[in-house]
Coordinates of C-alpha atoms and ligand atoms in Angstrom, one line a residue:
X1 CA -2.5 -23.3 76.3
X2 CA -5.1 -25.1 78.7
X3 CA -3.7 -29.1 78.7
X4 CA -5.2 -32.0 80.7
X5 CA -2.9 -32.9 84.0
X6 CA -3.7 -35.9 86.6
X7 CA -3.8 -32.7 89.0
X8 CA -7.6 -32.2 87.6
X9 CA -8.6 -35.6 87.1
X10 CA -12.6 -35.1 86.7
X11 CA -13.3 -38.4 88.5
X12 CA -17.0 -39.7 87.9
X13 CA -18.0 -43.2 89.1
X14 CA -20.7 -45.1 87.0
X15 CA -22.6 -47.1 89.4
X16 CA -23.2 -46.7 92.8
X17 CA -20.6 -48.3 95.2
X18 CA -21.2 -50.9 98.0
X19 CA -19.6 -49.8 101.1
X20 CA -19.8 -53.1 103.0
X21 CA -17.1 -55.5 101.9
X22 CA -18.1 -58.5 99.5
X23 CA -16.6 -62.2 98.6
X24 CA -16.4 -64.1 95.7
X25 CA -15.1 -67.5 96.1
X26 CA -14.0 -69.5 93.6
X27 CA -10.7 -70.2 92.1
X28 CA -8.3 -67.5 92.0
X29 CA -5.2 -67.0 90.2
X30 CA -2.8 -63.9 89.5
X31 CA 0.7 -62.9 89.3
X32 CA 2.2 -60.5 91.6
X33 CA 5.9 -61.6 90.3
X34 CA 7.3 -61.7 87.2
X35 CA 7.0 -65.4 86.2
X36 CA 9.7 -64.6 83.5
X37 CA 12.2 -64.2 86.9
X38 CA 10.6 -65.6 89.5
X39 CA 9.4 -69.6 89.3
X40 CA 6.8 -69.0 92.6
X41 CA 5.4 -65.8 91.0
X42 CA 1.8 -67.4 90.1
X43 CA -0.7 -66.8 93.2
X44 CA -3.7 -69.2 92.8
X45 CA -6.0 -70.6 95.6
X46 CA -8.6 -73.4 93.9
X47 CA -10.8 -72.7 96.9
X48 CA -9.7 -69.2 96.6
X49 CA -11.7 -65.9 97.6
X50 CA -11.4 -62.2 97.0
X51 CA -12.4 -59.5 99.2
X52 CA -13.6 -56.3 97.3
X53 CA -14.5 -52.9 99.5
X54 CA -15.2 -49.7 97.9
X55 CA -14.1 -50.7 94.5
X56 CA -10.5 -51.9 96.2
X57 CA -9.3 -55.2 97.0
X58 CA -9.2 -55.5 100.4
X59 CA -7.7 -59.2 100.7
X60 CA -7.3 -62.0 98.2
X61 CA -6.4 -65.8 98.8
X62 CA -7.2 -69.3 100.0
X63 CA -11.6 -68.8 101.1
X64 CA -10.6 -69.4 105.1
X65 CA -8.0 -66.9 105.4
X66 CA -10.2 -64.3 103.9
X67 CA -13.0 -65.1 105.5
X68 CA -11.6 -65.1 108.5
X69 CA -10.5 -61.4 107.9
X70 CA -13.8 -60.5 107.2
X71 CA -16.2 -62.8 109.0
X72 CA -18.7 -60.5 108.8
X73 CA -18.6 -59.7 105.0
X74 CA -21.7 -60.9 102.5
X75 CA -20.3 -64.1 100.5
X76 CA -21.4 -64.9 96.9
X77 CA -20.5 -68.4 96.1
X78 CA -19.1 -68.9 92.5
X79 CA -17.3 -72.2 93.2
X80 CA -16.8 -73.7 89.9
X81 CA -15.6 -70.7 88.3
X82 CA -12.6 -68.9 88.5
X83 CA -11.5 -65.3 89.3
X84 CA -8.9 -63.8 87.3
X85 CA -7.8 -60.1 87.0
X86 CA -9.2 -57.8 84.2
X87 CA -7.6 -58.2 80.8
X88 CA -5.5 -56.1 78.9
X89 CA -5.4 -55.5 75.3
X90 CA -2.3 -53.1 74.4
X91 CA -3.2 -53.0 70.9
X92 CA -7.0 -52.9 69.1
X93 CA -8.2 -50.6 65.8
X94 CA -11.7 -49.9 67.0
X95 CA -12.5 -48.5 63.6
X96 CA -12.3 -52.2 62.8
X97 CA -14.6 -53.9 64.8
X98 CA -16.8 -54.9 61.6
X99 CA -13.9 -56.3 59.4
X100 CA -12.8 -59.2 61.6
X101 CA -12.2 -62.3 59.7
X102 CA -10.6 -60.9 56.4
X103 CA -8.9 -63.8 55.0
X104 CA -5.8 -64.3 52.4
X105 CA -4.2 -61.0 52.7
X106 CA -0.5 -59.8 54.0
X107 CA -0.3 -56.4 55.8
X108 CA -0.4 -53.7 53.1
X109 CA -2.8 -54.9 50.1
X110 CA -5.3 -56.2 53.7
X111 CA -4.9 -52.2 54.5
X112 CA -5.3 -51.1 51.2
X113 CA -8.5 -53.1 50.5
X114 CA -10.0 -53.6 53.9
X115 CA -8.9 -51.5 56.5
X116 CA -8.6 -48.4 55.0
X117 CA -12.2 -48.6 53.2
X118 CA -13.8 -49.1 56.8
X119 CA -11.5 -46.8 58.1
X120 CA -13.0 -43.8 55.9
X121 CA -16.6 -45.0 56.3
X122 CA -15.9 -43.6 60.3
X123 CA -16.6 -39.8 58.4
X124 CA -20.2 -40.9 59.6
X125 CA -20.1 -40.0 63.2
X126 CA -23.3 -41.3 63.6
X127 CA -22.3 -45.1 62.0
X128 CA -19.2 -44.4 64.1
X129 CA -21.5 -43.9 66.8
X130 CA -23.0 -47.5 66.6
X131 CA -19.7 -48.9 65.8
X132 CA -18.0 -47.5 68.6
X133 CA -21.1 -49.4 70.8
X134 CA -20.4 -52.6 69.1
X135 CA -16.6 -52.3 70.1
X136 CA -16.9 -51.7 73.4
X137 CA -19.4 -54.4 74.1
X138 CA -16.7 -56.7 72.2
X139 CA -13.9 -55.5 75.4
X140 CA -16.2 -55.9 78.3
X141 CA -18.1 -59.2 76.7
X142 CA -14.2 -60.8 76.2
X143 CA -12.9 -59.2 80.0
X144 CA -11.2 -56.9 78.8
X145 CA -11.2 -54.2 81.0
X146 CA -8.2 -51.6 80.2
X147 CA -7.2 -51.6 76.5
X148 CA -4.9 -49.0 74.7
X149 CA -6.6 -48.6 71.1
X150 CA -6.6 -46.7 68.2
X151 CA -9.0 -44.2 67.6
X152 CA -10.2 -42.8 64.4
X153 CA -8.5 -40.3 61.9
X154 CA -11.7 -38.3 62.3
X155 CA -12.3 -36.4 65.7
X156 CA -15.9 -36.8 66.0
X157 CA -15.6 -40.8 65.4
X158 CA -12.5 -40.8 68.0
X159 CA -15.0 -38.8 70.6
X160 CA -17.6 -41.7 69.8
X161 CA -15.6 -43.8 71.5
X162 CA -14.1 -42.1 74.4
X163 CA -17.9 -41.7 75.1
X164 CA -18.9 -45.0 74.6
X165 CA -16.3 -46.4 77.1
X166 CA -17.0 -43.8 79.9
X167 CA -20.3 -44.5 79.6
X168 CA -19.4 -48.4 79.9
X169 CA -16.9 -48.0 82.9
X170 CA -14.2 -49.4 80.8
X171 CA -10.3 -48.3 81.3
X172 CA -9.7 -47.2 77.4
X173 CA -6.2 -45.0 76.1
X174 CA -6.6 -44.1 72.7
X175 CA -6.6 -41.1 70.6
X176 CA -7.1 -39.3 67.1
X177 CA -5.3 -41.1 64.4
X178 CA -2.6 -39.3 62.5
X179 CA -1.8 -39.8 59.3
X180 CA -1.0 -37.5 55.9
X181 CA 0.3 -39.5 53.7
X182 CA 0.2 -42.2 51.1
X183 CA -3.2 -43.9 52.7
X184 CA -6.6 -42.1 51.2
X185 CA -7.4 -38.5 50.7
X186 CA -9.6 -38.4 53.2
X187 CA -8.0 -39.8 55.7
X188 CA -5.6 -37.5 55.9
X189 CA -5.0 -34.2 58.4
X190 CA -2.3 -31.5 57.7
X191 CA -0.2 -31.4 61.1
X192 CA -1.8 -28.2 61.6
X193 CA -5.1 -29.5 61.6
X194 CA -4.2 -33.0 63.6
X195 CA -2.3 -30.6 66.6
X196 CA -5.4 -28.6 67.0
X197 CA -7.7 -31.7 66.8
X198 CA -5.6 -33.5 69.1
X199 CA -5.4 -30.9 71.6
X200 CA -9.0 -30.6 71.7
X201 CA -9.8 -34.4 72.3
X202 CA -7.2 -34.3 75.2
X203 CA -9.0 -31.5 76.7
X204 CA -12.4 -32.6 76.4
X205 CA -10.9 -36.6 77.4
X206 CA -7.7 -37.3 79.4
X207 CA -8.0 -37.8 82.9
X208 CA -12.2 -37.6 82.8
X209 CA -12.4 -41.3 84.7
X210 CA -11.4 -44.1 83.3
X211 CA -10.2 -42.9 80.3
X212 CA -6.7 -41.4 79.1
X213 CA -5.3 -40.0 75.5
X214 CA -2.4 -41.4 73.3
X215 CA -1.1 -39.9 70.6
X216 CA -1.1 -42.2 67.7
X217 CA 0.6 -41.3 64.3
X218 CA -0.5 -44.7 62.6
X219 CA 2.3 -45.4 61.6
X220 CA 5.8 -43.9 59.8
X221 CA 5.0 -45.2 56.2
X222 CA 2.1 -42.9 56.2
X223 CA 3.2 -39.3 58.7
X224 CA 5.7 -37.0 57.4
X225 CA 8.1 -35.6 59.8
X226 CA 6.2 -32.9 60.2
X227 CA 3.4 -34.8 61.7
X228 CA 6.0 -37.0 63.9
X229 CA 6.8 -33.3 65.0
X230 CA 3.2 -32.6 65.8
X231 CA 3.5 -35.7 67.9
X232 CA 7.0 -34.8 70.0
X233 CA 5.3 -31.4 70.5
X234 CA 1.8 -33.1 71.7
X235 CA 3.8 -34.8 74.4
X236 CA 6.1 -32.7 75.4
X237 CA 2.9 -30.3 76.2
X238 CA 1.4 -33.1 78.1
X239 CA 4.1 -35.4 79.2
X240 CA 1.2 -37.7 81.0
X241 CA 0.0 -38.7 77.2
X242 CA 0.7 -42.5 76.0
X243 CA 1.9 -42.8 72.8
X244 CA 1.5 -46.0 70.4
X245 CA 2.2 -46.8 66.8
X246 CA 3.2 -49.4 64.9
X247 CA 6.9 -50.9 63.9
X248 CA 8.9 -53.6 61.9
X249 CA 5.8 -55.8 61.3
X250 CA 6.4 -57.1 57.9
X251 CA 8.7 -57.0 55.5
X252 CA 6.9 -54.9 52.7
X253 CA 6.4 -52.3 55.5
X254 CA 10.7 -52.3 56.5
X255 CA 11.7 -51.9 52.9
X256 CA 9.0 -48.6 52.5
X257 CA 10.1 -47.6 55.8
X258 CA 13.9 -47.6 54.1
X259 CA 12.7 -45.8 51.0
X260 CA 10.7 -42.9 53.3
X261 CA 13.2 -42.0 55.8
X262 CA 16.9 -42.8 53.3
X263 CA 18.3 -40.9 56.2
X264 CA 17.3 -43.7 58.7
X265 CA 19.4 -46.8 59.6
X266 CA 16.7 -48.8 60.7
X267 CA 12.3 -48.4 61.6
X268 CA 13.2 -47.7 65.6
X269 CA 15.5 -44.2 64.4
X270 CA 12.2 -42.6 63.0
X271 CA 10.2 -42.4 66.1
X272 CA 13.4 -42.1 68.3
X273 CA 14.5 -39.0 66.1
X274 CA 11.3 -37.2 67.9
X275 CA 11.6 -38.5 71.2
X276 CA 8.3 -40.8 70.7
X277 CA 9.8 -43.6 72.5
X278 CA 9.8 -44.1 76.4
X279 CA 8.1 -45.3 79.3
X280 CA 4.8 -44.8 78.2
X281 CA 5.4 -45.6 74.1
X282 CA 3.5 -49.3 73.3
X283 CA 5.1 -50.2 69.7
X284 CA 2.9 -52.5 68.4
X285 CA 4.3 -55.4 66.4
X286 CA 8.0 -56.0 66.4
X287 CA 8.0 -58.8 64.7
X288 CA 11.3 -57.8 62.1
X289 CA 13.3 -56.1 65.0
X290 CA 16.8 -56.2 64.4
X291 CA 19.6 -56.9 67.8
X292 CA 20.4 -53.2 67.8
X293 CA 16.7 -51.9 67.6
X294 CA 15.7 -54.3 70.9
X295 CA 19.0 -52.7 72.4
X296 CA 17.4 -49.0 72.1
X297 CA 14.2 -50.2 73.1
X298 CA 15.4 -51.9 76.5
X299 CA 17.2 -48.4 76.6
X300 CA 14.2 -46.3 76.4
X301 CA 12.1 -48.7 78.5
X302 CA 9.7 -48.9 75.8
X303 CA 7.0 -51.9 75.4
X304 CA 5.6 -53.7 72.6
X305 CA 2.5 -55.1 72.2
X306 CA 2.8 -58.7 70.9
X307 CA -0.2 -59.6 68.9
X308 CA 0.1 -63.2 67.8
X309 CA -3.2 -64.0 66.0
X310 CA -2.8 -60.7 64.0
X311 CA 1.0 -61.7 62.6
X312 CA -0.6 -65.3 61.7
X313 CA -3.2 -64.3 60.0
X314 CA -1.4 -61.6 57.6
X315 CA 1.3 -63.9 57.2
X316 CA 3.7 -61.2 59.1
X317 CA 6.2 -63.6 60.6
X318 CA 6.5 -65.1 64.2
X319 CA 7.4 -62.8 66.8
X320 CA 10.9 -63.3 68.3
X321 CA 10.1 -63.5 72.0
X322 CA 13.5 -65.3 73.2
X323 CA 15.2 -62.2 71.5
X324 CA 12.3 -59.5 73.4
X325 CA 13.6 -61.3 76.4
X326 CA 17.4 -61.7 76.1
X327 CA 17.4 -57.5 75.4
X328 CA 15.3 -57.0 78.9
X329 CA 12.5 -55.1 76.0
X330 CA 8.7 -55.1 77.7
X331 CA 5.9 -57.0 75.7
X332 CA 2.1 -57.6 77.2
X333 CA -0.4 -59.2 74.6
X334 CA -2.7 -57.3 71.9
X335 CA -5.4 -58.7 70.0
X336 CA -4.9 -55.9 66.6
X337 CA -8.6 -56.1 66.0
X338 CA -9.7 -56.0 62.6
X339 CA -6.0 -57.9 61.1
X340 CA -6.2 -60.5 64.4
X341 CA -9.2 -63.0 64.6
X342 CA -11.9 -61.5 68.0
X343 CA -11.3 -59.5 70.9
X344 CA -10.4 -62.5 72.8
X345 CA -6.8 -62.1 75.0
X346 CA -7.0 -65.6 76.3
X347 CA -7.1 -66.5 73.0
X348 CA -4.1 -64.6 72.0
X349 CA -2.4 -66.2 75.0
X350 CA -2.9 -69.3 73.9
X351 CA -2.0 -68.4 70.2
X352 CA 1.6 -67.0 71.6
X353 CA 2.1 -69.9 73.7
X354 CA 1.1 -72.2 69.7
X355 CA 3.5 -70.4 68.2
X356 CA 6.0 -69.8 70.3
X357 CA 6.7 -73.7 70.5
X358 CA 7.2 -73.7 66.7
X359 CA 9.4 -70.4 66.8
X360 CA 12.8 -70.2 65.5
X361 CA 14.1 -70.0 69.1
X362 CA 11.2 -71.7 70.5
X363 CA 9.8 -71.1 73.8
X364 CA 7.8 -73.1 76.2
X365 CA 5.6 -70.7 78.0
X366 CA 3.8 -71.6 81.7
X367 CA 0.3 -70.9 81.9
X368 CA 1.5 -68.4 85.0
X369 CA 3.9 -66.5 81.9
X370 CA 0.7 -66.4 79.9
X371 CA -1.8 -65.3 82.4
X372 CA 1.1 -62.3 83.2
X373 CA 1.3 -61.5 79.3
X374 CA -2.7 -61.2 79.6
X375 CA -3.1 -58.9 82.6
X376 CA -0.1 -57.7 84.4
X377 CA 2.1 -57.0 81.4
X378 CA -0.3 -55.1 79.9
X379 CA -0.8 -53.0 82.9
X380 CA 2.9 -52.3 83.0
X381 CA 3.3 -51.9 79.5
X382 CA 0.3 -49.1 79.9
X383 CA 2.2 -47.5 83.1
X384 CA -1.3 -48.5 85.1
X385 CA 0.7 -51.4 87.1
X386 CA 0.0 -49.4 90.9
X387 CA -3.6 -49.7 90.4
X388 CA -4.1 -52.6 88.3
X389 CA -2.8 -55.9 86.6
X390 CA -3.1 -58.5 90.4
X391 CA -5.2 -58.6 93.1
X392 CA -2.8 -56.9 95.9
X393 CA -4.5 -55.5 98.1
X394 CA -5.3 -52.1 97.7
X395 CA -5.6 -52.1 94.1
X396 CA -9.0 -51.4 91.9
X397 CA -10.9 -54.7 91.6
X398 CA -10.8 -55.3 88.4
X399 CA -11.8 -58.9 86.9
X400 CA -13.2 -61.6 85.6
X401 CA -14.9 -64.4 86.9
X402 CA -15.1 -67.0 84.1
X403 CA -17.7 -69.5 84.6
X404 CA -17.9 -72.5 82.6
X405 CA -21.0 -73.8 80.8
X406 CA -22.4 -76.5 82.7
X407 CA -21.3 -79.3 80.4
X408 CA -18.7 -78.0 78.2
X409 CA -15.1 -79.0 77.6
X410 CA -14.0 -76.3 79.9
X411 CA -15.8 -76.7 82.6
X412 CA -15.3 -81.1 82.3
X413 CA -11.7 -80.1 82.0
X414 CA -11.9 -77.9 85.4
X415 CA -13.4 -80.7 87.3
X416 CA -10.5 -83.3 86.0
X417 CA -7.6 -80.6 86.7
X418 CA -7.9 -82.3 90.6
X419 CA -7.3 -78.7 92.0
X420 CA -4.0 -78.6 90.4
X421 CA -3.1 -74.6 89.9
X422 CA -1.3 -74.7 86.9
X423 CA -3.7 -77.4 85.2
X424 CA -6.6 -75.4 86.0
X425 CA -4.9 -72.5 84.7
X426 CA -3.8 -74.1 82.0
X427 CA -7.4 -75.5 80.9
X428 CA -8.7 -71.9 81.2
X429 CA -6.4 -70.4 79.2
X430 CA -7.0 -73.0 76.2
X431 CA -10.7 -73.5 77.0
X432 CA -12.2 -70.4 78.0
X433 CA -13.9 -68.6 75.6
X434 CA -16.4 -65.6 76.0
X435 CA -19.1 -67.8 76.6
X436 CA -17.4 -68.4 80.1
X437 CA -17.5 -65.3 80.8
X438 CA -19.8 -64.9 83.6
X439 CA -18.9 -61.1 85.2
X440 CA -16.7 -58.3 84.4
X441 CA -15.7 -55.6 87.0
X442 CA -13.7 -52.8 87.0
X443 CA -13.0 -50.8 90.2
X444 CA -15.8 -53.3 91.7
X445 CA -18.4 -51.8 89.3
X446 CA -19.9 -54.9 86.7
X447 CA -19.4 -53.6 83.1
X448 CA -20.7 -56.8 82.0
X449 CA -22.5 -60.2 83.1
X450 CA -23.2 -62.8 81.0
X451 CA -26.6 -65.1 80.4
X452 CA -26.7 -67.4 83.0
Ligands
GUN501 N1 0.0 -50.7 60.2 C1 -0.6 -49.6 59.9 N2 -1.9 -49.6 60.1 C2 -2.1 -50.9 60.6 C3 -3.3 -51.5 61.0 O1 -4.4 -51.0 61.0 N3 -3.2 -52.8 61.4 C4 -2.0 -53.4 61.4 N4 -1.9 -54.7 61.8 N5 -0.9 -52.8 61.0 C5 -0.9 -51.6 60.6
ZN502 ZN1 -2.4 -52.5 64.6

């Protein structure tokens, strides 16, 4: 049976490369460390620069000591602006990119009467087509530059996109949709159907560039164990696949959980049962976790993806990040396009860092915490943390260099910050939206640059 390995990665760049090294100055900020345990683990340098060769980082720091490593390199000025890593989202629908903004609904009846309509209306590859255009635009035009996502349940409409973000230079992991149950007739597969479906996207897709497969059952109200078997049997063919889903977001959803699986003492057991959960699982949600589920999590080295603006908007609940923390469980941030509100993760960073102050074990986040749940989180969380997620050197240059409008509050706020790190940071991360977003890069190719 043929299967995609890393061994025959079909690499293809999508620009042409410079091969002299280039600088950007301007502010710089990342986090090489952990600033959950370490309190110096922000890197920022207000007159900051970073050196980019071949797509790589070849230094990154304070302007002079970078320069002075490469005093012959070309220099583009950007003071003003700041450089940040690329962002990460670890959990988007693209299907949904057109139902954004549904008000006054919790998680089931929003599926029932939102999702799931514009879910089906992907049987048009050629609407998908467009669609999948629009939803990559939305990632590069909000820096995001590596996003884990959810496909389609139709093949065609799941190849859209795959071919929408090569063609874009984006990092994207997603994958066919499984589902065959209890959502609507049509979008269901048997499992026979979804294995040979699946296997033929992650011949055609994983490993070719950027991008990478997941599987994805959507979620265990609507897969029978058969289909979670299709999925244990998808990655135990190709143990390089991600896999994502969703678990213990809202209340409604637990209780049909407990009703579907009577066999099951809690939501973690189903996926556990078929060895879904590891390194490279991303369970999106886990809002409604109980002490014993985060315990098997930690375990299994498992992630979530924490997707505040989606849980306030249906109403789901506050995610319990003191208790994420206190079990050791991974979490990186996820903006659940269409249930949360635009593809913006700053935004989401600033919405965690809102509600976790109001949380019942509230939380005071740093702006270094948040600008880790935004970029290197995610790239751990996605297993992509030796090539992405900071600017050490010898990574792929990947970022964003956010540029304020001369004039707004953002860029007034910047000025005012008096070169203080965590100020400016802290500005950016409530201020910056994607009109400041002046150039997106991944592996030193622009995927985006905005009007000037
Ligand atoms: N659970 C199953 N499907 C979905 C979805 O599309 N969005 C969210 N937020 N939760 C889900
Ligand atoms: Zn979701």
């Amino acid at each position: 049976m043929a299967t995609a390995t890393f061994t025959r990665v079909r690499k293809q760049s999508t620009a042409p490369r410079r091969e002299n090294v280039e600088i950007l100055r301007a502010a710089v900020f990342h986090t090489p460390k952990n600033p959950f345990h370490f309190v110096d683990a922000l890197a920022a340098s207000p007159d900051g620069a970073i050196a980019i060769h071949a797509g790589r980082i070849a230094a990154a720091g304070d302007y002079i000591a970078v320069r002075a490593q490469y005093p012959d390199a070309v220099v583009r000025d950007l003071r003003g602006g700041c450089l940040i890593p690329g962002l990460v989202d670890t959990h988007i629908h693209f299907p949904q990119t057109r139902i954004i903004g549904g008000l006054g609904y919790e998680l089931l009846d929003w599926l029932e009467n939102l999702a799931l309509p514009e879910e089906s209306r992907m049987a048009d590859t050629s609407r998908a087509r467009v669609v999948a255009r629009e939803f990559v635009h939305g990632l590069a035009s909000h820096g995001t530059t590596t996003s884990l996502v959810f496909g389609a349940h139709f093949t065609e409409a799941t190849a859209e996109l795959f071919d929408a973000a090569h063609r874009k230079g984006l990092r994207v992991i997603s994958g066919l949709v499984l589902s065959d149950r209890l959502l609507r007739p049509e979008l269901h597969q048997t499992p026979e159907a979804a294995y040979l479906a699946s296997k033929t996207l992650i011949e055609r897709f994983h490993g070719l560039g950027r991008l990478r497969y997941a599987v994805i059952p959507r979620f265990a109200l609507s897969t029978t164990e058969a289909m979670l078997e299709v999925c244990q049997t998808l990655r135990r063919e190709t143990p390089s696949l991600s896999f994502t889903t969703h678990i213990n977001e809202s209340p409604a959803e637990i209780a049909e959980i407990a009703r579907l699986f009577p066999w099951a003492p809690d939501y973690l057991s189903v996926y556990e049962k078929y060895d879904l959960v590891g390194r490279q699982s991303v369970l999106a949600h886990s809002v409604h976790a109980t002490g014993d589920e985060l315990k098997r999590l930690a375990g299994h080295n498992g992630s979530v993806a924490h997707c505040p603006c989606s849980n306030a908007a249906l109403g789901s609940g506050i995610f319990p990040m003191k208790r994420h923390l206190d079990a050791n469980v991974r979490f990186a941030l996820g903006t659940d396009i269409g249930a949360g509100t635009g593809f913006g993760i700053l935004k989401e960073a600033l919405q965690s860092y809102l509600m976790q102050r109001v949380a019942a074990e509230p939380l005071t986040l740093t702006a270094a915490q948040l600008l880790y749940l935004a970029t290197k989180a995610g790239a751990e969380a996605l297993s992509l943390d030796s090539e992405i997620g900071d600017f050490a050197p010898g990574k792929a240059a990947d970022l964003v260099y956010l540029r304020p409008p001369h004039g707004s509050t953002f860029d007034t706020a910047l000025i005012h910050a008096e070169e203080n790190p965590e100020r400016m940071l802290a500005s950016l991360l409530t201020l910056a939206g994607s009109e400041s977003i002046g150039e997106v890069r991944v592996e030193g190719d622009v995927v985006y640059e905005g009007k000037p």
